[in-house]
PDB file of C-alpha atoms and ligand atoms in Angstrom:
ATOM      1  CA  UNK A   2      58.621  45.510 -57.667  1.00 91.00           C
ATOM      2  CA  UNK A   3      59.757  42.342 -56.446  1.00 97.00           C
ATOM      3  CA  UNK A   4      60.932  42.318 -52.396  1.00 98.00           C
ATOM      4  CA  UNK A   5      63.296  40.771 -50.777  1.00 98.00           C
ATOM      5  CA  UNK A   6      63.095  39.520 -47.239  1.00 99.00           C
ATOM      6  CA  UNK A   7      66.224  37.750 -46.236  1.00 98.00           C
ATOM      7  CA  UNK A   8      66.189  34.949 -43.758  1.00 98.00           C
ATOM      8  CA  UNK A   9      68.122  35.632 -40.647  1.00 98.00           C
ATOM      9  CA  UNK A  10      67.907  31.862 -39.918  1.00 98.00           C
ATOM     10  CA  UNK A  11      71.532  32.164 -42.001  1.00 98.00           C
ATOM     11  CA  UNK A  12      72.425  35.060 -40.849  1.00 98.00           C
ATOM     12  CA  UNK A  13      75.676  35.265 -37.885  1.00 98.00           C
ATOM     13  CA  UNK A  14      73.593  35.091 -34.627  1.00 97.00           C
ATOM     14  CA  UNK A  15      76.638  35.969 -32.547  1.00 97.00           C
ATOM     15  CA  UNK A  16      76.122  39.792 -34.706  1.00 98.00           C
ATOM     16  CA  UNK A  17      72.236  39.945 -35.160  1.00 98.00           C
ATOM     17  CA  UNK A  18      71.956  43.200 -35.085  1.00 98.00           C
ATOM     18  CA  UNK A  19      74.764  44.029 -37.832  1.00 98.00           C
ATOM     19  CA  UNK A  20      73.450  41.809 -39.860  1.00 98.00           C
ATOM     20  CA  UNK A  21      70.030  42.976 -40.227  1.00 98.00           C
ATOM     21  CA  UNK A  22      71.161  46.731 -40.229  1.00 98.00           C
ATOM     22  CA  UNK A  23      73.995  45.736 -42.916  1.00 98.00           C
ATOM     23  CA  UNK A  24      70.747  43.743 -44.462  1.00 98.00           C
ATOM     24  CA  UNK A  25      68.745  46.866 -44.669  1.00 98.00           C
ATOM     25  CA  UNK A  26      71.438  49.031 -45.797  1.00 98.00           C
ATOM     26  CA  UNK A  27      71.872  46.776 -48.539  1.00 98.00           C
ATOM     27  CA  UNK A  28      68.334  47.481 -49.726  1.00 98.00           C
ATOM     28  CA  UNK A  29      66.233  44.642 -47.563  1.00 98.00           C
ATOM     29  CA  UNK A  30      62.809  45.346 -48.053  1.00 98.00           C
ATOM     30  CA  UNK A  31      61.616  42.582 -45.017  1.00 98.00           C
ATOM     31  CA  UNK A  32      63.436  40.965 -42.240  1.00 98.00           C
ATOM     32  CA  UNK A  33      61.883  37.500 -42.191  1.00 99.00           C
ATOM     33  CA  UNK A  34      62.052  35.457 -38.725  1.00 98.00           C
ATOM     34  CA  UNK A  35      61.657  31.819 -38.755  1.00 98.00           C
ATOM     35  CA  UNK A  36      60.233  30.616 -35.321  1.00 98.00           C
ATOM     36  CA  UNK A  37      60.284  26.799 -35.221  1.00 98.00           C
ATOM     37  CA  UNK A  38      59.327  24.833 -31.537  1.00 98.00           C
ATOM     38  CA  UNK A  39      61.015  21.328 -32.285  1.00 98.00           C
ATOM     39  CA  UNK A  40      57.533  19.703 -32.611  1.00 98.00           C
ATOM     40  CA  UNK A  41      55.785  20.935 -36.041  1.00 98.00           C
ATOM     41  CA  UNK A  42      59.291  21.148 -37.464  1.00 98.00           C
ATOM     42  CA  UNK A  43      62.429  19.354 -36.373  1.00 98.00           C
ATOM     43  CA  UNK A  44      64.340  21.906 -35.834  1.00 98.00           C
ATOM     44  CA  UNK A  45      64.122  24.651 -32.519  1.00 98.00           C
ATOM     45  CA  UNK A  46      65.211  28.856 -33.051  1.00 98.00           C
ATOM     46  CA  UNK A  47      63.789  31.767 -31.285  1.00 97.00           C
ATOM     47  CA  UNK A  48      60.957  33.458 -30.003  1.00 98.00           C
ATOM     48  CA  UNK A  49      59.009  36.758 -29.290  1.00 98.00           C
ATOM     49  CA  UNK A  50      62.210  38.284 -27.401  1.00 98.00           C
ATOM     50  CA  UNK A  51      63.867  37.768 -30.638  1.00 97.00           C
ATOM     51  CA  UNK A  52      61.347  40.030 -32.507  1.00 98.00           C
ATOM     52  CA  UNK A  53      61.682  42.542 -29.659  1.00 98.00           C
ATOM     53  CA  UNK A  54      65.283  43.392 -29.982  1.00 98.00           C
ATOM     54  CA  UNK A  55      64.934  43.755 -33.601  1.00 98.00           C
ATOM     55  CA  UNK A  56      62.220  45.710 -33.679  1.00 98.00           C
ATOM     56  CA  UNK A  57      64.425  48.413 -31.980  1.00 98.00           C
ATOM     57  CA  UNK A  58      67.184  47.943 -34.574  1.00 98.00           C
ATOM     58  CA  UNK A  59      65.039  48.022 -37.455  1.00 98.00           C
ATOM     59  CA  UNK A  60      62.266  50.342 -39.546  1.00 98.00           C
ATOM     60  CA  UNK A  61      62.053  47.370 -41.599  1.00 98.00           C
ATOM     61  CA  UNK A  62      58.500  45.133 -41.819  1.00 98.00           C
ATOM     62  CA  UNK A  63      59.387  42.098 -39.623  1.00 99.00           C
ATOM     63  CA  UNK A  64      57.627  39.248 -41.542  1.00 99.00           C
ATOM     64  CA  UNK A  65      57.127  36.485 -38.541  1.00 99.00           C
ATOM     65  CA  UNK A  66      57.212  32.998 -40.462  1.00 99.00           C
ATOM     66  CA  UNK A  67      55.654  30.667 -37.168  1.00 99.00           C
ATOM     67  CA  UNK A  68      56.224  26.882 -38.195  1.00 99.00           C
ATOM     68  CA  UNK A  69      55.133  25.872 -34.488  1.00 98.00           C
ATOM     69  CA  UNK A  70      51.910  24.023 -32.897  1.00 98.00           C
ATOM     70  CA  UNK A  71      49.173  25.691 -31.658  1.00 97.00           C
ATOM     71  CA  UNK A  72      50.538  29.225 -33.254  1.00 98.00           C
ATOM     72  CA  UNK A  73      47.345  30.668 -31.627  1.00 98.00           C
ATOM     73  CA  UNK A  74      48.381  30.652 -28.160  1.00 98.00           C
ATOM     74  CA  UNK A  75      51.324  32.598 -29.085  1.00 98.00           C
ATOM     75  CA  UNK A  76      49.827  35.506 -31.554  1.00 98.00           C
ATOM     76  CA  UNK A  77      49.712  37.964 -28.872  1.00 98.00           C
ATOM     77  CA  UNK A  78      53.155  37.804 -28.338  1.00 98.00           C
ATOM     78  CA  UNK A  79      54.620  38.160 -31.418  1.00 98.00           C
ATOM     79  CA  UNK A  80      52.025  40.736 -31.831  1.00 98.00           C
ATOM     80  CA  UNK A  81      53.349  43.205 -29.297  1.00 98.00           C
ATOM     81  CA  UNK A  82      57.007  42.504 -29.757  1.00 98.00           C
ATOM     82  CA  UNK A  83      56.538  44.096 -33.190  1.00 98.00           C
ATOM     83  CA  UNK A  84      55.896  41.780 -35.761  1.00 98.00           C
ATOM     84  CA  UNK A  85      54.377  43.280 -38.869  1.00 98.00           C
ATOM     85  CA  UNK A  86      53.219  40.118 -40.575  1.00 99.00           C
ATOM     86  CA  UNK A  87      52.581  36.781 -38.778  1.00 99.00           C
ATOM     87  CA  UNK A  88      52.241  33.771 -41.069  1.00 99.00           C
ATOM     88  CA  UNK A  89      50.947  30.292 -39.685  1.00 98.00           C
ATOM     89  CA  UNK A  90      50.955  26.904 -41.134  1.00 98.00           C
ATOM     90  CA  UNK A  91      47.999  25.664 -42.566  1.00 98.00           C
ATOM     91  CA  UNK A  92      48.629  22.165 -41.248  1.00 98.00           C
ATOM     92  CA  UNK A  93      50.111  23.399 -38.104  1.00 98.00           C
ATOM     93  CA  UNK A  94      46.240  24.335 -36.740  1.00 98.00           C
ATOM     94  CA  UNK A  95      43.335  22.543 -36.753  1.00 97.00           C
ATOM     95  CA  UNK A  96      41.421  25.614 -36.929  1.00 98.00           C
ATOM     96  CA  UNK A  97      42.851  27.823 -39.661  1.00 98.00           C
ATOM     97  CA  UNK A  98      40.571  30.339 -39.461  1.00 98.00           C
ATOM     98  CA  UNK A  99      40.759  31.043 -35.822  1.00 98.00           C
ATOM     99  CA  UNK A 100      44.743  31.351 -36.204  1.00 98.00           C
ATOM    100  CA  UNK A 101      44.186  34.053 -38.724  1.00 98.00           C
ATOM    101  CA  UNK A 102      41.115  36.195 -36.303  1.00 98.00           C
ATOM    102  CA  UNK A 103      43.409  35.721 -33.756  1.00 98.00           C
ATOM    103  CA  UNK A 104      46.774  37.375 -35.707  1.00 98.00           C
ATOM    104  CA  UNK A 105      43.842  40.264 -37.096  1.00 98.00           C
ATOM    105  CA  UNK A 106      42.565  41.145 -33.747  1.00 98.00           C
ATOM    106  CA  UNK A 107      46.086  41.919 -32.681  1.00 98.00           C
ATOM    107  CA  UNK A 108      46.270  44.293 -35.611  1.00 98.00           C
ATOM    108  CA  UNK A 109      48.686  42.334 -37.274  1.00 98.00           C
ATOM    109  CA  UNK A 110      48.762  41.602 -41.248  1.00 98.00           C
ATOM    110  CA  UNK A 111      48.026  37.214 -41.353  1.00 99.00           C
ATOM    111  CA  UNK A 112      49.545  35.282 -43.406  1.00 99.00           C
ATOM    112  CA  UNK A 113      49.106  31.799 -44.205  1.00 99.00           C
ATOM    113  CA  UNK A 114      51.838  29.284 -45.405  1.00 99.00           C
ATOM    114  CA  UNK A 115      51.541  25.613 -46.988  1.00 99.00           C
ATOM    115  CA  UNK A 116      53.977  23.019 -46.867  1.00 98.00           C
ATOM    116  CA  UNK A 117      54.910  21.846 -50.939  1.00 98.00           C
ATOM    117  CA  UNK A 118      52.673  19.035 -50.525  1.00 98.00           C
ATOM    118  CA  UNK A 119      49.735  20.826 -49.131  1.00 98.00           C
ATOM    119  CA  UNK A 120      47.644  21.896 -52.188  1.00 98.00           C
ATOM    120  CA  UNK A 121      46.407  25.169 -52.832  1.00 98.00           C
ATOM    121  CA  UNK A 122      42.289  24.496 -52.338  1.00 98.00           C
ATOM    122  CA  UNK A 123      43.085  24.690 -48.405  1.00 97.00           C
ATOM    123  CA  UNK A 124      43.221  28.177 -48.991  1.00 98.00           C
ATOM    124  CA  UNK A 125      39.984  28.283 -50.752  1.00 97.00           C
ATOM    125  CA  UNK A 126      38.114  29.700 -47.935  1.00 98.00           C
ATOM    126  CA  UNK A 127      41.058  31.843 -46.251  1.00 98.00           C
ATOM    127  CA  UNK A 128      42.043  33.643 -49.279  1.00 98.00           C
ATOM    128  CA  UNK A 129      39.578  36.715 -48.688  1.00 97.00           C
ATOM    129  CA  UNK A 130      40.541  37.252 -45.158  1.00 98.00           C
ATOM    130  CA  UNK A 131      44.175  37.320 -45.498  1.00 98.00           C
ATOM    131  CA  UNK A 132      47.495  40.210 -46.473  1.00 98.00           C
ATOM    132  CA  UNK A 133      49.723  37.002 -47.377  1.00 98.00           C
ATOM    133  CA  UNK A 134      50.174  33.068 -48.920  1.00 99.00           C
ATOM    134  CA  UNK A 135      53.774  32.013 -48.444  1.00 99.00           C
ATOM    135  CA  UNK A 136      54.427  29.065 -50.651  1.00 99.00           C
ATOM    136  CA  UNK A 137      57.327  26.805 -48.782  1.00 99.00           C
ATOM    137  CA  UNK A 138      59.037  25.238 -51.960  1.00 99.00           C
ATOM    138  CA  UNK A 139      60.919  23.098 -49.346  1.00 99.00           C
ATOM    139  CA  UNK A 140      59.939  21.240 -46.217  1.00 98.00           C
ATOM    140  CA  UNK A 141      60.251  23.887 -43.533  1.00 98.00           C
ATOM    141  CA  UNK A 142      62.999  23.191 -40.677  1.00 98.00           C
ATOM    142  CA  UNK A 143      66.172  24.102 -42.429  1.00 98.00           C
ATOM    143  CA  UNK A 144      68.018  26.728 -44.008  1.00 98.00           C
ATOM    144  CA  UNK A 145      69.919  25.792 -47.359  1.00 98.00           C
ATOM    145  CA  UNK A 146      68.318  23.297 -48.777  1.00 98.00           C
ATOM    146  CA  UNK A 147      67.202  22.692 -52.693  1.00 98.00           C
ATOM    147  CA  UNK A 148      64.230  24.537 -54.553  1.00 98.00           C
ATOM    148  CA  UNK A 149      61.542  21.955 -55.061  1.00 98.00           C
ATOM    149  CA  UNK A 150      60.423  22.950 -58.709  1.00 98.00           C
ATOM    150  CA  UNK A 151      56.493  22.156 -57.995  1.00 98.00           C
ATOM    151  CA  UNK A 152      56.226  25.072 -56.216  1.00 98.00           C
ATOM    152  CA  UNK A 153      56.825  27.322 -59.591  1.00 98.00           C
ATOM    153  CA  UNK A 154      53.240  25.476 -60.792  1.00 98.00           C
ATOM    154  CA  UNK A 155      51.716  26.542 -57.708  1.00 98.00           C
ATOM    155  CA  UNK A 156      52.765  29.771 -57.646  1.00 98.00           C
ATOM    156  CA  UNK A 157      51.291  30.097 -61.040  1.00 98.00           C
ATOM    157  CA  UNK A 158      48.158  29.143 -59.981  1.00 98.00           C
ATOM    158  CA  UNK A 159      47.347  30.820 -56.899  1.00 98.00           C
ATOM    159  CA  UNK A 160      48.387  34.223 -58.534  1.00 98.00           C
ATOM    160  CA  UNK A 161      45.320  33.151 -61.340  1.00 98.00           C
ATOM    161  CA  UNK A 162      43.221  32.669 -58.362  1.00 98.00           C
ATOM    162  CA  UNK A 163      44.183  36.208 -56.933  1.00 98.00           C
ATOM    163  CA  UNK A 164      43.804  37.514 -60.264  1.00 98.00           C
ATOM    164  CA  UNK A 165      40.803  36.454 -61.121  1.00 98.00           C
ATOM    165  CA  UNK A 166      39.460  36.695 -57.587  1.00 97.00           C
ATOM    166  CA  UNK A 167      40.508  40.642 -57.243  1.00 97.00           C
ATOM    167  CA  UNK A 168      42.427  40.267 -54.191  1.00 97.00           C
ATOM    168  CA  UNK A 169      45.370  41.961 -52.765  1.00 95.00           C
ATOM    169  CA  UNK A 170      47.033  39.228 -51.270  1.00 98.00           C
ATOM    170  CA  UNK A 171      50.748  38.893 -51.501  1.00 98.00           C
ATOM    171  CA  UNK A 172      52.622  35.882 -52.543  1.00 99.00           C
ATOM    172  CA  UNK A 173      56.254  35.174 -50.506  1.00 99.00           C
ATOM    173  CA  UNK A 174      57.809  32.220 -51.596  1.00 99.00           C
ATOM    174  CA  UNK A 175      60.605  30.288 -49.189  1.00 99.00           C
ATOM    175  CA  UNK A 176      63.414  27.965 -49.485  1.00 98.00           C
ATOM    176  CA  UNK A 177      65.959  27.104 -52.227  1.00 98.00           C
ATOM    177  CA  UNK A 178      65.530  30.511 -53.393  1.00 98.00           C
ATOM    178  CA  UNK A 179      68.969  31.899 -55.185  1.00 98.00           C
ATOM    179  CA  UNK A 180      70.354  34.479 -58.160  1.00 98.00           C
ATOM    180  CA  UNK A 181      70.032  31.604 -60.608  1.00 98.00           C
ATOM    181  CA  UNK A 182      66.213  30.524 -60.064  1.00 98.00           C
ATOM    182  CA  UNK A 183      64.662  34.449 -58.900  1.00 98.00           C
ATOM    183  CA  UNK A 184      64.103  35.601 -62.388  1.00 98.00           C
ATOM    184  CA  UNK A 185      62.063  32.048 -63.019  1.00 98.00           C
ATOM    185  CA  UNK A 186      59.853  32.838 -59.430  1.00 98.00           C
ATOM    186  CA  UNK A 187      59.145  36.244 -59.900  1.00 98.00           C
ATOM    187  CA  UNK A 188      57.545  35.657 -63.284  1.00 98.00           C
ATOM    188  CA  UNK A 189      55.344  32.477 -62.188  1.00 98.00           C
ATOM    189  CA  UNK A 190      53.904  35.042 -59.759  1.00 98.00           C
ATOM    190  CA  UNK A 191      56.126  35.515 -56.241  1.00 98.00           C
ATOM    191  CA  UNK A 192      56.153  39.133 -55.095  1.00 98.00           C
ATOM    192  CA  UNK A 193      58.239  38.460 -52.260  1.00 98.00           C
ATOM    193  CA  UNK A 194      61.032  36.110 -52.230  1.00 98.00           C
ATOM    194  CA  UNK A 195      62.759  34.611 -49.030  1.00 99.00           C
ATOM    195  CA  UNK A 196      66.532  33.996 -49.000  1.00 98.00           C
ATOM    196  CA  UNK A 197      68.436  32.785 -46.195  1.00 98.00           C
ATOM    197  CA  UNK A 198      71.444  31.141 -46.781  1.00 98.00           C
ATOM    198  CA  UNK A 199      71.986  32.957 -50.780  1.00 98.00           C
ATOM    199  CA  UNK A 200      71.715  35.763 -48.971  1.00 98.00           C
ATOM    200  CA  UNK A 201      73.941  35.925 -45.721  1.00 98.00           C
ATOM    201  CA  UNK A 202      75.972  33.632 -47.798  1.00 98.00           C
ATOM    202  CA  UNK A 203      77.237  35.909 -49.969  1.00 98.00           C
ATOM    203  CA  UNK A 204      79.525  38.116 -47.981  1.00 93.00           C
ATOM    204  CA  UNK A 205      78.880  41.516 -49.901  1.00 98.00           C
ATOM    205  CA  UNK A 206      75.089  42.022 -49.168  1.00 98.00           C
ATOM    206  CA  UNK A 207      74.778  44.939 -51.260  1.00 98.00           C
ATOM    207  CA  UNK A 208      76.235  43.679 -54.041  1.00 98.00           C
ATOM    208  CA  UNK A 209      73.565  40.782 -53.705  1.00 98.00           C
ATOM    209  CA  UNK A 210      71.218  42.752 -53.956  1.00 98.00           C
ATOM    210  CA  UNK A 211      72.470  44.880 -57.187  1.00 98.00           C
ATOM    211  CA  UNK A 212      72.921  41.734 -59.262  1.00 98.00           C
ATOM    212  CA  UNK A 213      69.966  39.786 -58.172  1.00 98.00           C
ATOM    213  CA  UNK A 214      68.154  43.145 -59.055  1.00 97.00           C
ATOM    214  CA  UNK A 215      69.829  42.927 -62.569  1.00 97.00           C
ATOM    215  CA  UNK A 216      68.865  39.166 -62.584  1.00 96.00           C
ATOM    216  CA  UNK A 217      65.348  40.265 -62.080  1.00 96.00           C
ATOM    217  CA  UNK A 218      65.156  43.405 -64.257  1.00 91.00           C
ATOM    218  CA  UNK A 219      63.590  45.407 -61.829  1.00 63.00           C
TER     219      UNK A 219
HETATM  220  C1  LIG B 112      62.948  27.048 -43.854  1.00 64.81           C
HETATM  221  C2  LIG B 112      62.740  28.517 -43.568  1.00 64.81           C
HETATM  222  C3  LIG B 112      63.383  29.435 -44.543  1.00 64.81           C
HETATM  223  C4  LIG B 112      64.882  29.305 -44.663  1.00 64.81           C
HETATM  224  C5  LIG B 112      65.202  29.520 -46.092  1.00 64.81           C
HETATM  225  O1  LIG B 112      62.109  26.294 -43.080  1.00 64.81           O
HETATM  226  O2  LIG B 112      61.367  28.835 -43.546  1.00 64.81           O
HETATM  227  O3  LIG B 112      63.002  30.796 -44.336  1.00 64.81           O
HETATM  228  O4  LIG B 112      65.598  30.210 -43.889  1.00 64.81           O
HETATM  229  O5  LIG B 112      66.549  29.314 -46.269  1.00 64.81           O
HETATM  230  P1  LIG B 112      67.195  29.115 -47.713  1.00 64.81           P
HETATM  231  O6  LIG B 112      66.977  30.424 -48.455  1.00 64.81           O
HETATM  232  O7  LIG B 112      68.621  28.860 -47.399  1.00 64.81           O
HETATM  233  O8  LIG B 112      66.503  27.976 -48.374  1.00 64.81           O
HETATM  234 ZN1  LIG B 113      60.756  31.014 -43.532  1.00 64.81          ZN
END
């Protein structure tokens, strides 16, 4: 079944915590955390004390999306405030698979996420040693912008790779994501789908989540 991790980076930050139990209530299966320094994307959010306090509010898997330099120096942290999943950008490090060691040794499930024009051989060498490949099908930084249809080919693909490869890695695919183009994601291969502003958005979060289930079919 396909999950849903909503984006909190659209969510009311004045009532966090509401919001993600409200969120979970409504049948959240992640709480995704986008953690962006100013410097590998434009824009600046939040940090490990973030992940902290939610990890108290939460029994949800907190799926730590880190678009910031040097994500290395900063895996221990997230690790211990609670993060369940800790994604880095492939062009964010200049040694990709030290990013992901580092995320493993703190007994965290790595994930590894490439920009729409990055292509998929990058992960070539990565693919066995990680949970998760989060396909951005818009350039990271902001919440609410438009789906970048490429990334439906490249979905496609990697899940032939994973197929054919026998692994168990997850695809999450982020940004642009709404009702309208789910059904179209979820078939080229995403098993998790990211939705910020659709989501928070909506007002009735449960109700969401009943018709982008129907949407979806499962
Ligand atoms: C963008 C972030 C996304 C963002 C998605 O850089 O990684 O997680 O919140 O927001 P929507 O769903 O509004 O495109
Ligand atoms: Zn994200």
């Amino acid at each position: 079944m396909t999950r849903i991790a909503p984006s909190i980076l659209s969510a009311d930050f004045m009532r966090l915590g509401d919001e993600i139990r409200a969120a979970e209530e409504a049948g959240a299966e992640l709480v995704h955390v986008d953690v962006m320094d100013g410097h590998f994307v434009p824009n600046i959010t939040i940090g490990p004390m973030f992940v902290e306090g939610i990890r108290k509010i939460t029994k949800l898997p907190i799926d730590v999306h880190l678009m910031i330099s040097d994500p290395d120096k900063y895996a221990h942290d997230f690790a211990s405030a609670g993060s369940d999943y800790i994604t880095v950008h492939a062009e964010a490090t200049t040694h990709l698979h030290r990013s992901v060691q580092c995320i493993k040794e703190e007994g965290v499930k790595a994930g590894v996420s490439l920009n729409p024009a990055t292509p998929l051989c990058s992960l070539d060498y990565i693919l066995s040693d990680i949970e998760l490949v989060l396909i951005m099908s818009v350039n990271p930084g902001f919440g609410g912008q438009k789906f970048i249809p490429s990334a439906l080919e490249k979905i496609r693909k990697l899940k032939d790779t994973i197929t054919e490869r026998n692994f168990s890695v997850l695809i999450e695919v982020d940004g642009g994501v709404k009702i309208e183009n789910a059904a179209k994601i979820t078939r080229a291969g995403a098993d998790i789908l990211v939705m910020g502003s659709a989501f928070f958005g909506s007002g009735d979060y449960s109700a969401f989540i009943k018709k982008l289930r129907e949407e979806l079919g499962k």
